[in-house]
Tab-separated table of C-alpha atoms in Angstrom:
chain	number	residue	atom	x	y	z
A	226	UNK	CA	0.000	0.000	0.000
A	227	UNK	CA	3.018	2.331	0.252
A	228	UNK	CA	1.952	3.329	3.758
A	229	UNK	CA	5.200	4.992	4.852
A	230	UNK	CA	5.435	7.066	1.676
A	231	UNK	CA	1.804	8.200	1.936
A	232	UNK	CA	2.156	9.137	5.617
A	233	UNK	CA	5.394	11.032	4.957
A	234	UNK	CA	3.824	13.013	2.116
A	235	UNK	CA	0.694	13.672	4.186
A	236	UNK	CA	2.748	15.081	7.047
A	237	UNK	CA	4.866	17.219	4.737
A	238	UNK	CA	1.731	18.702	3.178
A	239	UNK	CA	0.541	19.776	6.634
A	240	UNK	CA	3.804	21.062	8.109
A	241	UNK	CA	5.813	23.717	6.298
A	242	UNK	CA	9.597	23.251	5.981
A	243	UNK	CA	10.156	26.252	8.255
A	244	UNK	CA	7.802	24.909	10.946
A	245	UNK	CA	9.375	21.438	10.683
A	246	UNK	CA	12.737	22.813	11.794
A	247	UNK	CA	11.190	23.963	15.071
A	248	UNK	CA	10.324	21.565	17.931
A	249	UNK	CA	7.288	19.496	16.974
A	250	UNK	CA	4.988	17.451	19.201
A	251	UNK	CA	3.445	14.526	17.335
A	252	UNK	CA	0.969	11.937	18.602
A	253	UNK	CA	0.342	8.650	16.790
A	254	UNK	CA	-2.980	6.967	17.605
A	255	UNK	CA	-3.032	3.174	17.384
A	256	UNK	CA	0.742	3.111	17.087
A	257	UNK	CA	1.180	-0.640	17.581
A	258	UNK	CA	4.850	-1.548	17.902
A	259	UNK	CA	6.006	1.838	16.586
A	260	UNK	CA	7.860	0.392	13.614
A	261	UNK	CA	5.703	2.034	10.936
A	262	UNK	CA	6.526	5.555	12.045
A	263	UNK	CA	10.181	4.676	12.566
A	264	UNK	CA	10.425	4.237	8.806
A	265	UNK	CA	8.735	7.619	8.307
A	266	UNK	CA	11.046	9.217	10.868
A	267	UNK	CA	14.143	7.954	9.065
A	268	UNK	CA	13.147	9.771	5.895
A	269	UNK	CA	12.064	12.977	7.661
A	270	UNK	CA	14.692	13.343	10.397
A	271	UNK	CA	17.204	15.369	8.312
A	272	UNK	CA	14.513	18.040	7.788
A	273	UNK	CA	12.499	17.433	10.990
A	274	UNK	CA	15.302	17.392	13.570
A	275	UNK	CA	13.468	18.051	16.845
A	276	UNK	CA	10.397	15.868	17.250
A	277	UNK	CA	8.808	14.709	20.496
A	278	UNK	CA	6.755	11.682	19.505
A	279	UNK	CA	4.061	10.022	21.632
A	280	UNK	CA	3.045	6.506	20.593
A	281	UNK	CA	-0.444	5.741	21.898
A	282	UNK	CA	-1.790	2.215	21.929
A	283	UNK	CA	-3.816	0.051	24.285
A	284	UNK	CA	-0.758	-2.096	25.025
A	285	UNK	CA	2.891	-1.142	25.296
A	286	UNK	CA	4.516	-3.381	22.683
A	287	UNK	CA	7.174	-0.923	21.516
A	288	UNK	CA	10.577	-2.579	21.892
A	289	UNK	CA	13.623	-0.857	23.399
A	290	UNK	CA	15.322	-1.274	20.023
A	291	UNK	CA	12.564	0.756	18.335
A	292	UNK	CA	12.850	3.539	20.932
A	293	UNK	CA	16.603	3.519	20.420
A	294	UNK	CA	15.999	3.820	16.685
A	295	UNK	CA	14.075	7.034	17.229
A	296	UNK	CA	16.732	8.338	19.622
A	297	UNK	CA	19.448	7.715	17.029
A	298	UNK	CA	17.567	10.089	14.714
A	299	UNK	CA	17.350	12.792	17.364
A	300	UNK	CA	13.655	12.133	18.020
A	301	UNK	CA	12.334	11.649	21.546
A	302	UNK	CA	9.745	8.869	21.616
A	303	UNK	CA	7.576	7.797	24.523
A	304	UNK	CA	4.756	5.277	24.856
A	305	UNK	CA	1.305	6.149	26.194
A	306	UNK	CA	-0.427	2.846	26.984
A	307	UNK	CA	-4.153	3.551	27.168
A	308	UNK	CA	-7.371	2.855	25.316
A	309	UNK	CA	-7.859	5.560	22.718
A	310	UNK	CA	-11.475	6.181	23.739
A	311	UNK	CA	-10.375	6.638	27.349
A	312	UNK	CA	-7.878	9.176	26.004
A	313	UNK	CA	-10.660	10.829	24.006
A	314	UNK	CA	-12.936	11.065	27.024
A	315	UNK	CA	-10.262	12.291	29.467
A	316	UNK	CA	-10.917	15.782	30.841
A	317	UNK	CA	-8.598	15.857	33.837
A	318	UNK	CA	-6.045	18.568	33.052
A	319	UNK	CA	-3.642	17.054	35.534
A	320	UNK	CA	-3.123	13.853	33.549
A	321	UNK	CA	-1.133	13.233	30.419
A	322	UNK	CA	-3.479	12.916	27.485
A	323	UNK	CA	-6.050	15.131	29.212
A	324	UNK	CA	-7.423	18.421	27.966
A	325	UNK	CA	-4.234	20.333	28.785
A	326	UNK	CA	-2.033	18.114	26.593
A	327	UNK	CA	-1.745	19.342	23.014
A	328	UNK	CA	0.140	18.294	19.908
A	329	UNK	CA	1.180	20.073	16.733
A	330	UNK	CA	0.206	17.015	14.687
A	331	UNK	CA	-1.899	13.952	15.453
A	332	UNK	CA	-1.680	11.102	12.987
A	333	UNK	CA	-3.084	7.617	12.558
A	334	UNK	CA	-2.758	4.835	10.007
A	335	UNK	CA	-5.234	2.028	9.302
A	336	UNK	CA	-6.985	2.640	12.625
A	337	UNK	CA	-10.164	4.714	12.270
A	338	UNK	CA	-12.034	2.066	10.279
A	339	UNK	CA	-12.225	-0.082	13.425
A	340	UNK	CA	-14.723	2.328	15.046
A	341	UNK	CA	-18.474	2.639	14.733
A	342	UNK	CA	-19.862	6.083	13.896
A	343	UNK	CA	-20.526	7.231	17.459
A	344	UNK	CA	-17.102	6.241	18.766
A	345	UNK	CA	-15.439	7.693	15.691
A	346	UNK	CA	-17.081	11.071	16.276
A	347	UNK	CA	-15.989	11.049	19.938
A	348	UNK	CA	-12.449	10.330	18.866
A	349	UNK	CA	-12.339	12.985	16.149
A	350	UNK	CA	-13.815	15.570	18.511
A	351	UNK	CA	-10.951	14.912	20.930
A	352	UNK	CA	-8.434	15.120	18.096
A	353	UNK	CA	-9.815	18.491	16.972
A	354	UNK	CA	-9.613	19.821	20.535
A	355	UNK	CA	-6.004	18.740	21.076
A	356	UNK	CA	-4.077	19.501	17.907
A	357	UNK	CA	-3.616	21.949	15.059
A	358	UNK	CA	-3.099	19.381	12.283
A	359	UNK	CA	-4.454	15.865	11.751
A	360	UNK	CA	-3.650	13.186	9.191
A	361	UNK	CA	-5.362	9.810	8.740
A	362	UNK	CA	-4.513	7.007	6.314
A	363	UNK	CA	-7.246	4.385	5.826
A	364	UNK	CA	-8.404	1.646	3.432
A	365	UNK	CA	-10.269	2.892	0.371
A	366	UNK	CA	-13.714	1.301	0.159
A	367	UNK	CA	-13.757	0.745	-3.583
A	368	UNK	CA	-13.864	-2.154	-5.997
A	369	UNK	CA	-10.157	-1.936	-6.864
A	370	UNK	CA	-9.098	-2.082	-3.227
A	371	UNK	CA	-11.516	-4.952	-2.614
A	372	UNK	CA	-10.058	-6.863	-5.555
A	373	UNK	CA	-6.561	-6.277	-4.211
A	374	UNK	CA	-7.562	-7.455	-0.739
A	375	UNK	CA	-8.606	-10.805	-2.185
A	376	UNK	CA	-5.174	-11.216	-3.762
A	377	UNK	CA	-2.941	-10.671	-0.712
A	378	UNK	CA	-2.580	-14.437	-0.432
A	379	UNK	CA	-0.402	-14.279	-3.526
A	380	UNK	CA	2.076	-12.283	-1.425
A	381	UNK	CA	2.278	-15.095	1.103
A	382	UNK	CA	-0.209	-13.708	3.635
A	383	UNK	CA	-1.757	-16.236	6.015
A	384	UNK	CA	-5.481	-16.928	6.383
A	385	UNK	CA	-5.972	-14.397	9.195
A	386	UNK	CA	-4.278	-11.611	7.245
A	387	UNK	CA	-6.263	-12.458	4.115
A	388	UNK	CA	-9.546	-12.247	6.026
A	389	UNK	CA	-8.518	-9.010	7.775
A	390	UNK	CA	-7.604	-7.412	4.441
A	391	UNK	CA	-11.077	-8.001	3.030
A	392	UNK	CA	-12.843	-6.867	6.211
A	393	UNK	CA	-10.709	-3.714	6.356
A	394	UNK	CA	-11.727	-2.658	2.861
A	395	UNK	CA	-15.410	-3.220	3.650
A	396	UNK	CA	-14.971	-1.018	6.758
A	397	UNK	CA	-12.928	1.626	4.936
A	398	UNK	CA	-13.882	5.077	3.707
A	399	UNK	CA	-14.655	6.849	0.459
A	400	UNK	CA	-15.723	10.257	-0.862
A	401	UNK	CA	-16.035	12.671	2.122
A	402	UNK	CA	-17.208	10.244	4.786
A	403	UNK	CA	-14.556	11.172	7.361
A	404	UNK	CA	-15.273	14.852	6.788
A	405	UNK	CA	-18.878	14.105	7.718
A	406	UNK	CA	-17.750	12.769	11.104
A	407	UNK	CA	-15.516	15.764	11.865
A	408	UNK	CA	-16.867	18.136	14.581
A	409	UNK	CA	-19.620	20.473	13.448
A	410	UNK	CA	-17.511	23.584	14.067
A	411	UNK	CA	-15.429	22.587	11.049
A	412	UNK	CA	-15.682	26.154	9.727
A	413	UNK	CA	-12.495	26.768	11.740
A	414	UNK	CA	-10.779	23.948	9.905
A	415	UNK	CA	-9.684	23.236	6.369
A	416	UNK	CA	-10.428	19.645	5.400
A	417	UNK	CA	-9.086	17.546	2.551
A	418	UNK	CA	-10.158	13.996	1.785
A	419	UNK	CA	-9.265	11.904	-1.244
A	420	UNK	CA	-8.074	8.550	-2.541
A	421	UNK	CA	-4.330	7.988	-2.289
A	422	UNK	CA	-2.712	5.532	-4.660
A	423	UNK	CA	-4.666	2.470	-5.729
A	424	UNK	CA	-5.956	1.174	-2.403
A	425	UNK	CA	-5.839	3.956	0.173
A	426	UNK	CA	-7.942	6.858	1.433
A	427	UNK	CA	-6.486	9.894	3.218
A	428	UNK	CA	-7.978	12.628	5.348
A	429	UNK	CA	-6.191	15.824	6.419
A	430	UNK	CA	-7.381	18.668	8.639
A	431	UNK	CA	-5.675	21.856	9.798
A	432	UNK	CA	-6.751	24.963	11.652
A	433	UNK	CA	-7.107	27.766	9.144
A	434	UNK	CA	-5.394	30.316	11.406
A	435	UNK	CA	-2.377	28.012	11.656
A	436	UNK	CA	0.494	28.592	9.256
A	437	UNK	CA	1.467	25.231	7.847
C-alpha cells in the first residue's frame, strides 16, 4: 500500500519546511509496535530534527530497540499505553493525554475504520480539541481495493491476514465520509479527503489560522 510514503507526504503537506525545523509534538494513535513511524522518521529526520513523539496504543509493545531507533535520529519517543477512547474522554487537566495536553500534529494509520460512527465522532472531537493538524490514512472502500484485498494471499499472507484485508476494505472510507464525522464547528478547519494511490484513502485537517 506504500503506507510509509503516503504518511510522509501527508505530514509534509501539513507542516511547512520552516515549521518542521522547530520543535514538533506529534501523537500517533493506534501506534502498535512503533515500527511504521520509525520508517517515516528515518526519511524525515534530516529536515524534521526536533520531534517529540508520543506513541499511543492500548498495550505497550514498543521494543527498546525501536525507541533507540528514534533516539538515534534525534527524536524523543515515549509510549502512552491507554485505550484511545479513554484518552478521548479524558478531561482531567492534571493527567497526560487530558485536555491540557496538546500536539502540533496527530496522525493515525489504518486505525479509524475499526470504530463505529458514534465512537469515531468522539475520537475525532478529541483530536480536533487537542491539535492543530491531523492526518489519517485508511483503506479505500472501492472495488479496486476490494479486488486487491482478495489477492494478498499471492504475497504469502496467512489466512488471518487475508480475512482481515477483506474486512478492512469493507470497513474503509470513500468520498467525504470522514469529513462528515468531523466536529460540526469545522468552519475553523480546512479539510481535505481523497483517494491515495490504488488502495488507500487519506484525510487531512488543519486549523485555518495556523500557518502550515
